PDB file of C-alpha atoms in Angstrom:
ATOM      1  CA  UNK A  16      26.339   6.915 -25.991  1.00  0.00           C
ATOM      2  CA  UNK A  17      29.283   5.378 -27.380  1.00  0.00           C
ATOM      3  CA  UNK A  18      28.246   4.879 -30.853  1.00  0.00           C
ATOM      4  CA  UNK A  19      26.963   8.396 -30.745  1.00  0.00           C
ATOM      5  CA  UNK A  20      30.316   9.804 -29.473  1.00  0.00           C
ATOM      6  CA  UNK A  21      32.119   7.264 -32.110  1.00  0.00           C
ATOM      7  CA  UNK A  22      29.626   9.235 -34.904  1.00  0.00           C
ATOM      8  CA  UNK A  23      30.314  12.749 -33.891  1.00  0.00           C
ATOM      9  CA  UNK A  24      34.362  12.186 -34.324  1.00  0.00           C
ATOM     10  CA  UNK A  25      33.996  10.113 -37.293  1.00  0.00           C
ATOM     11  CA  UNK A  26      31.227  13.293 -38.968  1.00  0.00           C
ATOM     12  CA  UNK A  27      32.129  16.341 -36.291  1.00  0.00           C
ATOM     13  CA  UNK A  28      29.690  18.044 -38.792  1.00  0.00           C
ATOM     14  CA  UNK A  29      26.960  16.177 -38.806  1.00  0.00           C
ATOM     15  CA  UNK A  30      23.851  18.838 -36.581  1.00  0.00           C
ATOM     16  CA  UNK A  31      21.905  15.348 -36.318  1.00  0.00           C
ATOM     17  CA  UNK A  32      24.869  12.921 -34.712  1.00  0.00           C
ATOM     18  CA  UNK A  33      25.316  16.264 -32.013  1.00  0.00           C
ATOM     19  CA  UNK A  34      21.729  16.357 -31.506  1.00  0.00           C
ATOM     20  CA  UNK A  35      21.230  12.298 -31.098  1.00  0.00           C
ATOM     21  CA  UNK A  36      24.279  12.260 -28.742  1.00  0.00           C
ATOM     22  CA  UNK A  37      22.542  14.951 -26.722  1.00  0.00           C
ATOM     23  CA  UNK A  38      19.693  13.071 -26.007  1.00  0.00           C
ATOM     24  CA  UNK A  39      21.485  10.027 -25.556  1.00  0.00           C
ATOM     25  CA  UNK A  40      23.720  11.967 -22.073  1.00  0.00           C
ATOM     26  CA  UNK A  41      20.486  13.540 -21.385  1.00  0.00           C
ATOM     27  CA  UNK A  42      18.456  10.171 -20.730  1.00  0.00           C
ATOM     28  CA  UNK A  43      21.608   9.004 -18.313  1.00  0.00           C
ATOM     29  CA  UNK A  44      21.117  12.621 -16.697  1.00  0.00           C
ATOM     30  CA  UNK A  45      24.820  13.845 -18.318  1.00  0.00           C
ATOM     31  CA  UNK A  46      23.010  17.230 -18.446  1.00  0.00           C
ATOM     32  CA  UNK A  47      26.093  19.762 -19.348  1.00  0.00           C
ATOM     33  CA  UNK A  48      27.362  17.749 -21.850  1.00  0.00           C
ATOM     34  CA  UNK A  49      24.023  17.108 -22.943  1.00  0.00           C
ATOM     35  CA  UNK A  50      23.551  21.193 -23.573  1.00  0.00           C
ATOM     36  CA  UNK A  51      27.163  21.352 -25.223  1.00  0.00           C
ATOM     37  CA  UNK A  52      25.894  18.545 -27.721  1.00  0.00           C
ATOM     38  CA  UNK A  53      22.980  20.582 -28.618  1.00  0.00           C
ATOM     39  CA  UNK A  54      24.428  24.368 -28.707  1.00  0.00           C
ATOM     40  CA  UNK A  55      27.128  22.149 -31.410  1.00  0.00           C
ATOM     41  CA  UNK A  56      24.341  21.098 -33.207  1.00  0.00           C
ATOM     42  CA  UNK A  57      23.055  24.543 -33.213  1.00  0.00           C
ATOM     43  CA  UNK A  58      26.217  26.017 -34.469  1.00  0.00           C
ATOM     44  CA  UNK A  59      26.038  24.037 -37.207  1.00  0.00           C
ATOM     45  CA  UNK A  60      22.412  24.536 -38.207  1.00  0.00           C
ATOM     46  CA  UNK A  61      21.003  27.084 -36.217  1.00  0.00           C
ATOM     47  CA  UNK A  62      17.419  26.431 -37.672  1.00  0.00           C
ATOM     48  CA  UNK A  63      17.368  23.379 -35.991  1.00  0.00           C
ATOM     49  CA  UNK A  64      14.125  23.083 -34.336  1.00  0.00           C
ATOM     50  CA  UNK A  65      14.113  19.625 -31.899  1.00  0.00           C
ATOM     51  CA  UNK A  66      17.949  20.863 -31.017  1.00  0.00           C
ATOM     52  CA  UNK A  67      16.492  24.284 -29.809  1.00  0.00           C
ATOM     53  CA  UNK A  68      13.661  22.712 -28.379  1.00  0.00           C
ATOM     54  CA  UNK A  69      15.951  19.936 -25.821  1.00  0.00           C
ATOM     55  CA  UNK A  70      17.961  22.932 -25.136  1.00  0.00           C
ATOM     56  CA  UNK A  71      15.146  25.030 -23.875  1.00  0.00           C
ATOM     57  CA  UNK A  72      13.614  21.677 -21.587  1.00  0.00           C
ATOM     58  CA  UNK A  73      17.941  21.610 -20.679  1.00  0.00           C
ATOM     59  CA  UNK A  74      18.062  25.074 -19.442  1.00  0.00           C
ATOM     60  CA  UNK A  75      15.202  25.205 -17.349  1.00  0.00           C
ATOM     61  CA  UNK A  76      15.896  22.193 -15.730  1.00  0.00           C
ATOM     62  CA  UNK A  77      18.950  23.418 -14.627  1.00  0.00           C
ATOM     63  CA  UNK A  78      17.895  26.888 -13.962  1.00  0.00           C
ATOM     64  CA  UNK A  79      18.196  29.135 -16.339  1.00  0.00           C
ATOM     65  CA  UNK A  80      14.132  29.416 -17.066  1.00  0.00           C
ATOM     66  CA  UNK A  81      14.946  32.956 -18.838  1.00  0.00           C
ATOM     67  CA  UNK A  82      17.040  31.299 -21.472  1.00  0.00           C
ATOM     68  CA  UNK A  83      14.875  28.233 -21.471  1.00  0.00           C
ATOM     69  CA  UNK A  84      12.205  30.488 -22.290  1.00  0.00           C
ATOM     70  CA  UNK A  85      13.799  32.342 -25.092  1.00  0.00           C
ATOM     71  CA  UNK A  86      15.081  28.931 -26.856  1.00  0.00           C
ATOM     72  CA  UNK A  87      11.425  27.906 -26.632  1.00  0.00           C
ATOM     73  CA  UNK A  88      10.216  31.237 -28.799  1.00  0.00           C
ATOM     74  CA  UNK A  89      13.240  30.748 -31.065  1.00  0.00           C
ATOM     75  CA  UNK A  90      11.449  27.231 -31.677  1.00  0.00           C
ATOM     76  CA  UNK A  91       7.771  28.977 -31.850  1.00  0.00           C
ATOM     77  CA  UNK A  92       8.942  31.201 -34.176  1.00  0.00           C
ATOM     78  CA  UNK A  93      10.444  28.616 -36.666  1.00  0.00           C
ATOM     79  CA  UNK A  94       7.304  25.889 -36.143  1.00  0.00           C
ATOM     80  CA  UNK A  95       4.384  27.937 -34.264  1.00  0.00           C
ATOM     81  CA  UNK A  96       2.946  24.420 -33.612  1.00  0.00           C
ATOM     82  CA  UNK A  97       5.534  22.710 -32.241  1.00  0.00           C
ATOM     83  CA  UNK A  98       3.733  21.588 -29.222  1.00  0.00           C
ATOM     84  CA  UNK A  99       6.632  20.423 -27.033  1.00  0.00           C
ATOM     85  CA  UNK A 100       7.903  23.802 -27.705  1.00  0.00           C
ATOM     86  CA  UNK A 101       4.519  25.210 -25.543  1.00  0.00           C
ATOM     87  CA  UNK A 102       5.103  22.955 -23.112  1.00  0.00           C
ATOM     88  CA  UNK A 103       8.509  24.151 -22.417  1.00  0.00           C
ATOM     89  CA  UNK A 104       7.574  27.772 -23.004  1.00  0.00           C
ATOM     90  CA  UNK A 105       5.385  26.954 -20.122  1.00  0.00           C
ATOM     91  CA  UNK A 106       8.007  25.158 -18.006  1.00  0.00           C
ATOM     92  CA  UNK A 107      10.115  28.247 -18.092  1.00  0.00           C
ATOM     93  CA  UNK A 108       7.104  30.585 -17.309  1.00  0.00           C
ATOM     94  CA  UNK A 109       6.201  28.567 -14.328  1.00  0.00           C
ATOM     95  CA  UNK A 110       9.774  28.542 -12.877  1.00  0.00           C
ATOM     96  CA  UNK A 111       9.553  32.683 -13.428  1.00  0.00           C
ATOM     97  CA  UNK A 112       6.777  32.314 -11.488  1.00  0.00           C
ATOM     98  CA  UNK A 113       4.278  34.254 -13.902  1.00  0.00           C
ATOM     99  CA  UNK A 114       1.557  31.360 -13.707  1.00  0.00           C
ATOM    100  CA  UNK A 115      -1.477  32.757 -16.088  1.00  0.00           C
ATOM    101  CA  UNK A 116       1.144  33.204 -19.433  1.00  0.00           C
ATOM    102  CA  UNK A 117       2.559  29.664 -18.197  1.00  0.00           C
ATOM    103  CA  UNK A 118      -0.826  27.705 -18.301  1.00  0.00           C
ATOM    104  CA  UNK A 119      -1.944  29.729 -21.244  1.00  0.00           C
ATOM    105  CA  UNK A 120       1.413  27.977 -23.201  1.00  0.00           C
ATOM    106  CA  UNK A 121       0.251  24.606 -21.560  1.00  0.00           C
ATOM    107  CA  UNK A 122      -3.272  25.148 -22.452  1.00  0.00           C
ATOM    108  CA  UNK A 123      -2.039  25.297 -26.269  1.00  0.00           C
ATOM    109  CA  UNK A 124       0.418  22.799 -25.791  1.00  0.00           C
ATOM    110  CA  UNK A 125      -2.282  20.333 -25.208  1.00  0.00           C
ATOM    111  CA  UNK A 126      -4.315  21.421 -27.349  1.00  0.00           C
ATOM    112  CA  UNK A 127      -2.339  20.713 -30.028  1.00  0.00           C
ATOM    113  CA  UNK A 128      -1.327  17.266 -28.778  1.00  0.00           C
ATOM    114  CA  UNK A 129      -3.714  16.302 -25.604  1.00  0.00           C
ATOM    115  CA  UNK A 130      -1.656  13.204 -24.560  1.00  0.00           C
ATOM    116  CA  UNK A 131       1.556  14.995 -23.596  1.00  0.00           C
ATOM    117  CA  UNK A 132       2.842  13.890 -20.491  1.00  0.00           C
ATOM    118  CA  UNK A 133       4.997  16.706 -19.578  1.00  0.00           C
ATOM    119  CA  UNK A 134       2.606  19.289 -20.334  1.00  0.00           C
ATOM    120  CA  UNK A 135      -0.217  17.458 -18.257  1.00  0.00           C
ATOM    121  CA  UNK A 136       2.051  17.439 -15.789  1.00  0.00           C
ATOM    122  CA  UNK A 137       3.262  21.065 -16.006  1.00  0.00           C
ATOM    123  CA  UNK A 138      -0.096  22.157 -15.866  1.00  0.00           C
ATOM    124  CA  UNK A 139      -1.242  19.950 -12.847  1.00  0.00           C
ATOM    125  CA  UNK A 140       1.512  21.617 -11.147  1.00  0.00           C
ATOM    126  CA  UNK A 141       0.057  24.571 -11.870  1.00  0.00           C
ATOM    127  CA  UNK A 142      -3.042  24.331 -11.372  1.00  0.00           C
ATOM    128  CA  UNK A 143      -2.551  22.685  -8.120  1.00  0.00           C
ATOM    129  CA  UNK A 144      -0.499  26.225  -7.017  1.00  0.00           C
ATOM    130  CA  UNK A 145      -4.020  27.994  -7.960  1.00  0.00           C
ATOM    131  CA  UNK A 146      -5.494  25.811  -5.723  1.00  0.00           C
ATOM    132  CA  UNK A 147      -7.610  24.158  -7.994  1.00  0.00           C
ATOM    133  CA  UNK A 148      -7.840  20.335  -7.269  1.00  0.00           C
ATOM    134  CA  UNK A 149     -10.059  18.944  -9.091  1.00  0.00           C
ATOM    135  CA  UNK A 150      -8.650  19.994 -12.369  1.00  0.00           C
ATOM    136  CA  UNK A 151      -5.102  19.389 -11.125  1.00  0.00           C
ATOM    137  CA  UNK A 152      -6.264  15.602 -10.400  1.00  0.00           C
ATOM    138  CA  UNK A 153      -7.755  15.091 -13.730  1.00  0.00           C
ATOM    139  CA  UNK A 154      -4.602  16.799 -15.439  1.00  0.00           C
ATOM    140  CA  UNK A 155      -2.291  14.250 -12.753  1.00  0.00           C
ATOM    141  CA  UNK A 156      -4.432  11.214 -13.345  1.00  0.00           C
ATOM    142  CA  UNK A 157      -4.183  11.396 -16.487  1.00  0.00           C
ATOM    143  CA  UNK A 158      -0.713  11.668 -16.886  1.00  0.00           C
ATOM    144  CA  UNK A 159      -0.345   8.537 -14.490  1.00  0.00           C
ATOM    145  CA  UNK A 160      -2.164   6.438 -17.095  1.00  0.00           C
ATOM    146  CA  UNK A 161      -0.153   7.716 -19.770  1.00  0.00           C
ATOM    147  CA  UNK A 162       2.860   6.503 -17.978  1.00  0.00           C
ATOM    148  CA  UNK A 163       2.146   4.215 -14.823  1.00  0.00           C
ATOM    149  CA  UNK A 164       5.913   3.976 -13.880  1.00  0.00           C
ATOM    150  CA  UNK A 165       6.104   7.879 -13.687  1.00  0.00           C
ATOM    151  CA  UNK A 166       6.946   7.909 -10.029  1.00  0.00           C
ATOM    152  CA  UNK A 167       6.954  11.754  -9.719  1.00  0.00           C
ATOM    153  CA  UNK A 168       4.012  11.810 -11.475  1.00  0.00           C
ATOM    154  CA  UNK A 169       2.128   9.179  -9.070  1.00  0.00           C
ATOM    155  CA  UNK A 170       3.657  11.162  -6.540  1.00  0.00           C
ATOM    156  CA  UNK A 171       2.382  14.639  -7.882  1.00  0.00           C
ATOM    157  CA  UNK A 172      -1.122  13.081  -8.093  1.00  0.00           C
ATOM    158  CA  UNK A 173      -0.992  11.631  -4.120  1.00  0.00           C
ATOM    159  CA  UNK A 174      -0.173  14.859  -3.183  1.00  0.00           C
ATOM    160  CA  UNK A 175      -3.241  15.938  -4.862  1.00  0.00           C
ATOM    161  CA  UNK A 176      -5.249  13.243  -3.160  1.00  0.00           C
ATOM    162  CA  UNK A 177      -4.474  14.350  -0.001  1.00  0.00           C
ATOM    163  CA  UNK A 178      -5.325  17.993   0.083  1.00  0.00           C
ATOM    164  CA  UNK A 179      -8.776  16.653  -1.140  1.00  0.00           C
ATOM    165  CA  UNK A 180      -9.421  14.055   1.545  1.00  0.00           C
ATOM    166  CA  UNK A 181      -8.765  10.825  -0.434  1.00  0.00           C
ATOM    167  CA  UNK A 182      -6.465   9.646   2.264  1.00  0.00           C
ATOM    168  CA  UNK A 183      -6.596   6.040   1.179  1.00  0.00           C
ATOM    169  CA  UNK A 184      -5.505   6.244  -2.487  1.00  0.00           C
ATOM    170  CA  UNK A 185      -2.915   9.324  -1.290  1.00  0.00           C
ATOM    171  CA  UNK A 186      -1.125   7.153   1.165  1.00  0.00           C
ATOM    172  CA  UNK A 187      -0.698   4.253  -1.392  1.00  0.00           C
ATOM    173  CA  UNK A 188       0.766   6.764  -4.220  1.00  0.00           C
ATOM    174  CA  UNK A 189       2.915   8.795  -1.485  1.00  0.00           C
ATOM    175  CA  UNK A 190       5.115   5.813  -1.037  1.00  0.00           C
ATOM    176  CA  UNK A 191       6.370   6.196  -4.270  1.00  0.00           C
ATOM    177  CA  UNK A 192       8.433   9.096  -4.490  1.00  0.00           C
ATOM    178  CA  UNK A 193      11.563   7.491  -3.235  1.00  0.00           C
ATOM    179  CA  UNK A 194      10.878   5.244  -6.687  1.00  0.00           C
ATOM    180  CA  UNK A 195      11.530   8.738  -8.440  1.00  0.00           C
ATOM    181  CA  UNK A 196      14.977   9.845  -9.438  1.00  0.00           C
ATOM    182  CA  UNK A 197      13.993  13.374  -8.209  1.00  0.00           C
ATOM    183  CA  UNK A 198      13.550  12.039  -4.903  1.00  0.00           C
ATOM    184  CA  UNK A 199      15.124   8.912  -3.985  1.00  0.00           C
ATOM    185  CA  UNK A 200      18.451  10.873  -3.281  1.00  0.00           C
ATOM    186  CA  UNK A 201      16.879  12.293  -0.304  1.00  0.00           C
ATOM    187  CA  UNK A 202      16.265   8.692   1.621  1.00  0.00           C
ATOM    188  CA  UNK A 203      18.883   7.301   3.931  1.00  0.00           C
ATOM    189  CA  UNK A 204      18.458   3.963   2.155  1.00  0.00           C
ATOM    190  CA  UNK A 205      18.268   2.384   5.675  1.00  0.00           C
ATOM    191  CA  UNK A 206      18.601  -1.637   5.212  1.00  0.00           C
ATOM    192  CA  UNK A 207      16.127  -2.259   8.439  1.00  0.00           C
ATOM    193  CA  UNK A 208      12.716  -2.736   8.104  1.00  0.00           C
ATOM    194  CA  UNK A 209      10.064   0.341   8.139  1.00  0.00           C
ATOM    195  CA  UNK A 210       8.129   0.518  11.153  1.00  0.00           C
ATOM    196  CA  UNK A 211       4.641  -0.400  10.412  1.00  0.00           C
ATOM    197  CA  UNK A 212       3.449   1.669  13.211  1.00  0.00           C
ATOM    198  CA  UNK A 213       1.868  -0.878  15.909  1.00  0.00           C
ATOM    199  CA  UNK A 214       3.067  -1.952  18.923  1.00  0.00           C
ATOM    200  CA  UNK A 215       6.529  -3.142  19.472  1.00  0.00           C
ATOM    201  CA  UNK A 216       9.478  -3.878  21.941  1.00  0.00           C
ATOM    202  CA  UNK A 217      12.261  -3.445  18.938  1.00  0.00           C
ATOM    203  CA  UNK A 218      14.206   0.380  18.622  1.00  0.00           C
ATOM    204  CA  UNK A 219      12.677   2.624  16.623  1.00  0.00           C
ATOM    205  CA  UNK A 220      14.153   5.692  14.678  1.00  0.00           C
ATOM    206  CA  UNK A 221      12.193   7.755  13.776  1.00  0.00           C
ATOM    207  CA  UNK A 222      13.747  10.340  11.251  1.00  0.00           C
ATOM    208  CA  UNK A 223      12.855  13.967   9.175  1.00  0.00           C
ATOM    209  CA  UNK A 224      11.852  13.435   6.101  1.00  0.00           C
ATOM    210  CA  UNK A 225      10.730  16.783   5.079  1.00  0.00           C
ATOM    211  CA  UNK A 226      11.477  20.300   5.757  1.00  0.00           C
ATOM    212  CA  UNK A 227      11.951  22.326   9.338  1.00  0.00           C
ATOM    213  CA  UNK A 228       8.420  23.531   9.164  1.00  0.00           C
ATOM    214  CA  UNK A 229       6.880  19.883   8.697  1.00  0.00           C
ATOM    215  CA  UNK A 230       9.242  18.191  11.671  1.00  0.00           C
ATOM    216  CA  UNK A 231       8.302  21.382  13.918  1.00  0.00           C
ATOM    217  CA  UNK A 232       4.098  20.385  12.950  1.00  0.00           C
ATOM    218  CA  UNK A 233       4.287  16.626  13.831  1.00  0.00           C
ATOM    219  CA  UNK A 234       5.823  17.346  16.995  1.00  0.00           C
ATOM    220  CA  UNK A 235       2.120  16.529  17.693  1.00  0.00           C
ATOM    221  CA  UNK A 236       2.595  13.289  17.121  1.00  0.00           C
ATOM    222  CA  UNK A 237       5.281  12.304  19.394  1.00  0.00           C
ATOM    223  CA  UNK A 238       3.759  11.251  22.406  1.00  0.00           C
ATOM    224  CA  UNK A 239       1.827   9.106  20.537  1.00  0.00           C
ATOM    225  CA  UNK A 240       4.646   7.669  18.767  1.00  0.00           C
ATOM    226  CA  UNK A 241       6.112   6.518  22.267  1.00  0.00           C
ATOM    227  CA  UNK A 242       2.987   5.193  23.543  1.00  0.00           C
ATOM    228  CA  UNK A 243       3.206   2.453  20.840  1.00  0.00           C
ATOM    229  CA  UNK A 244       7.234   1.910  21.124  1.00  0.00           C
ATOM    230  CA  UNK A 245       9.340   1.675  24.504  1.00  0.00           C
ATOM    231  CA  UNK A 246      12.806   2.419  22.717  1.00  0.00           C
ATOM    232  CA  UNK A 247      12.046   5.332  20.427  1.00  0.00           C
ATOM    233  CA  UNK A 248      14.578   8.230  19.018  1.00  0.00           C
ATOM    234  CA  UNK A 249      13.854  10.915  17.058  1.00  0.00           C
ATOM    235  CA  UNK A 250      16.200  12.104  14.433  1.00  0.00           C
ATOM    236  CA  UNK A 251      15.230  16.057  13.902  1.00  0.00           C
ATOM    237  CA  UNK A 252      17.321  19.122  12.650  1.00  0.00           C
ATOM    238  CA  UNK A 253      19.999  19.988  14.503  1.00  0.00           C
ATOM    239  CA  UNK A 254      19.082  23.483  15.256  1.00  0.00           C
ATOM    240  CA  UNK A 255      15.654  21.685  16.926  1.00  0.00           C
ATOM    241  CA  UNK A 256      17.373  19.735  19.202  1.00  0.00           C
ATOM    242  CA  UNK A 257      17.907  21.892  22.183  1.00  0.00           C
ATOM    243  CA  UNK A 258      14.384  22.713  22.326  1.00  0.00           C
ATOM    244  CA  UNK A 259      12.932  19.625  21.515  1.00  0.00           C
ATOM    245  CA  UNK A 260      14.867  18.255  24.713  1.00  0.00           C
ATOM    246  CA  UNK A 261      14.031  20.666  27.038  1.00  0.00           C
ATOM    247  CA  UNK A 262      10.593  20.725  25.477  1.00  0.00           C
ATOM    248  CA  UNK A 263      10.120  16.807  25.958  1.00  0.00           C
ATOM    249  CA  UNK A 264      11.096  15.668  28.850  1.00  0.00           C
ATOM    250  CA  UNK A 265      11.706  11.449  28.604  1.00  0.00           C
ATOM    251  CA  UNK A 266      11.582  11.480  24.933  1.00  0.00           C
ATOM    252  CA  UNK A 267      15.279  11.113  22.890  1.00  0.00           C
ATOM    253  CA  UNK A 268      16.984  13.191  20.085  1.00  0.00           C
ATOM    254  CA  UNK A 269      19.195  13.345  17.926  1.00  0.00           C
ATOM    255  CA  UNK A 270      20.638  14.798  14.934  1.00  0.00           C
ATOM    256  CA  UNK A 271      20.246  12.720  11.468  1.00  0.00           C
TER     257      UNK A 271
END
């Protein structure tokens, strides 16, 4: 990043020192200043198709799918086979939530290059929405080999493994989401060891990791939980805790 920034003031006109300092803020997650490199590199050569391109996968990811989308045709229209291009076209669709035009772009996106990861795993996501597992798992799987130390991806793919029964291998790849930088902003990084779930005399938290509706369904599981532990407390959503006490008599709550 430095020698990037040290390039752009040394040649301020130079499309391909803006677009190379883009990426650069972009890989360390610097996402505005990552757009502003790109739009400069644009100004100056407004044919630039990688430049659009970054800018369309940019905009999406920070929610603006609708201009995502256009700077993806912009790119179509100068290379019609620009692959990545499909796959974000098809990023963008699928946050508009107009699913058949968004796996028809990720159907030519990988058919034009079969190995990309982000389009396998756009169209997994997809796919899994339709309800259609088994081609969602081959598209996930797939996209796990191509990059083991995807996290999200290995999550994605557990995820998958669950709704189809394979509980074993969905367990082992559902740890892994706190490994993803998506993700591992939601854990409490706690510095005490995770319950293993048998028997013992030490306090246990217990705490929500998910949503409302998912604390609210495993409700079912807290009598068990306090069969196995004698000091137990549950750490729910506030707005849960007044009926989870008078709903469960004996048991402790509180709020995260």
């Amino acid at each position: 990043i430095a020698f990037f920034d040290r390039a752009v003031r040394l040649q301020p006109k130079n499309a391909e020192f803006h677009y190379n300092f883009g990426k650069a803020l972009r890989g360390v997650g610097r996402i505005d200043e990552a757009r502003a490199c790109y739009e400069a590199a644009l100004c100056l050569k407004p044919d630039y198709a990688e430049a659009l391109n970054n800018l369309s996968e940019t905009l999406t990811s920070i929610g603006k799918p609708e201009e995502g989308l256009k700077a993806a045709d912009d790119v179509l229209r100068i290379k019609p086979d620009h692959a990545e291009a499909w796959s974000n076209r098809g990023s963008a669709l699928t946050a508009l939530r107009q699913t058949q035009p968004a796996l028809d772009a990720l159907n030519r996106a990988l058919m034009l290059k079969p190995n990309l990861h982000k389009a396998l795993a756009n169209r997994g996501s997809v796919l899994l929405s339709l309800n259609r597992f088994a081609e969602a798992r081959a598209d996930f799987g797939t996209a796990v080999a191509i990059e083991p130390n995807a996290s999200l991806m290995q999550w994605s793919l557990s995820n998958c493994q669950l709704l189809t029964g394979d509980f074993a291998a969905g367990w082992a790849g559902f740890s892994t989401r706190w490994n993803s930088t998506a993700l591992k902003g939601f854990h409490p990084g706690f510095r005490q060891p995770q319950w293993d779930g048998r028997p013992t005399e030490q306090r246990v938290l217990v705490w929500g990791e998910q949503g409302l509706g998912d604390q609210i369904m495993f409700t079912s599981m807290f009598a068990e939980t306090a069969r196995h532990t004698r000091h137990v407390r549950f750490a729910v959503a506030p707005r849960l805790l007044t009926l989870y006490r008078r709903s469960f008599d004996g048991l402790q709550f509180c709020a995260p």
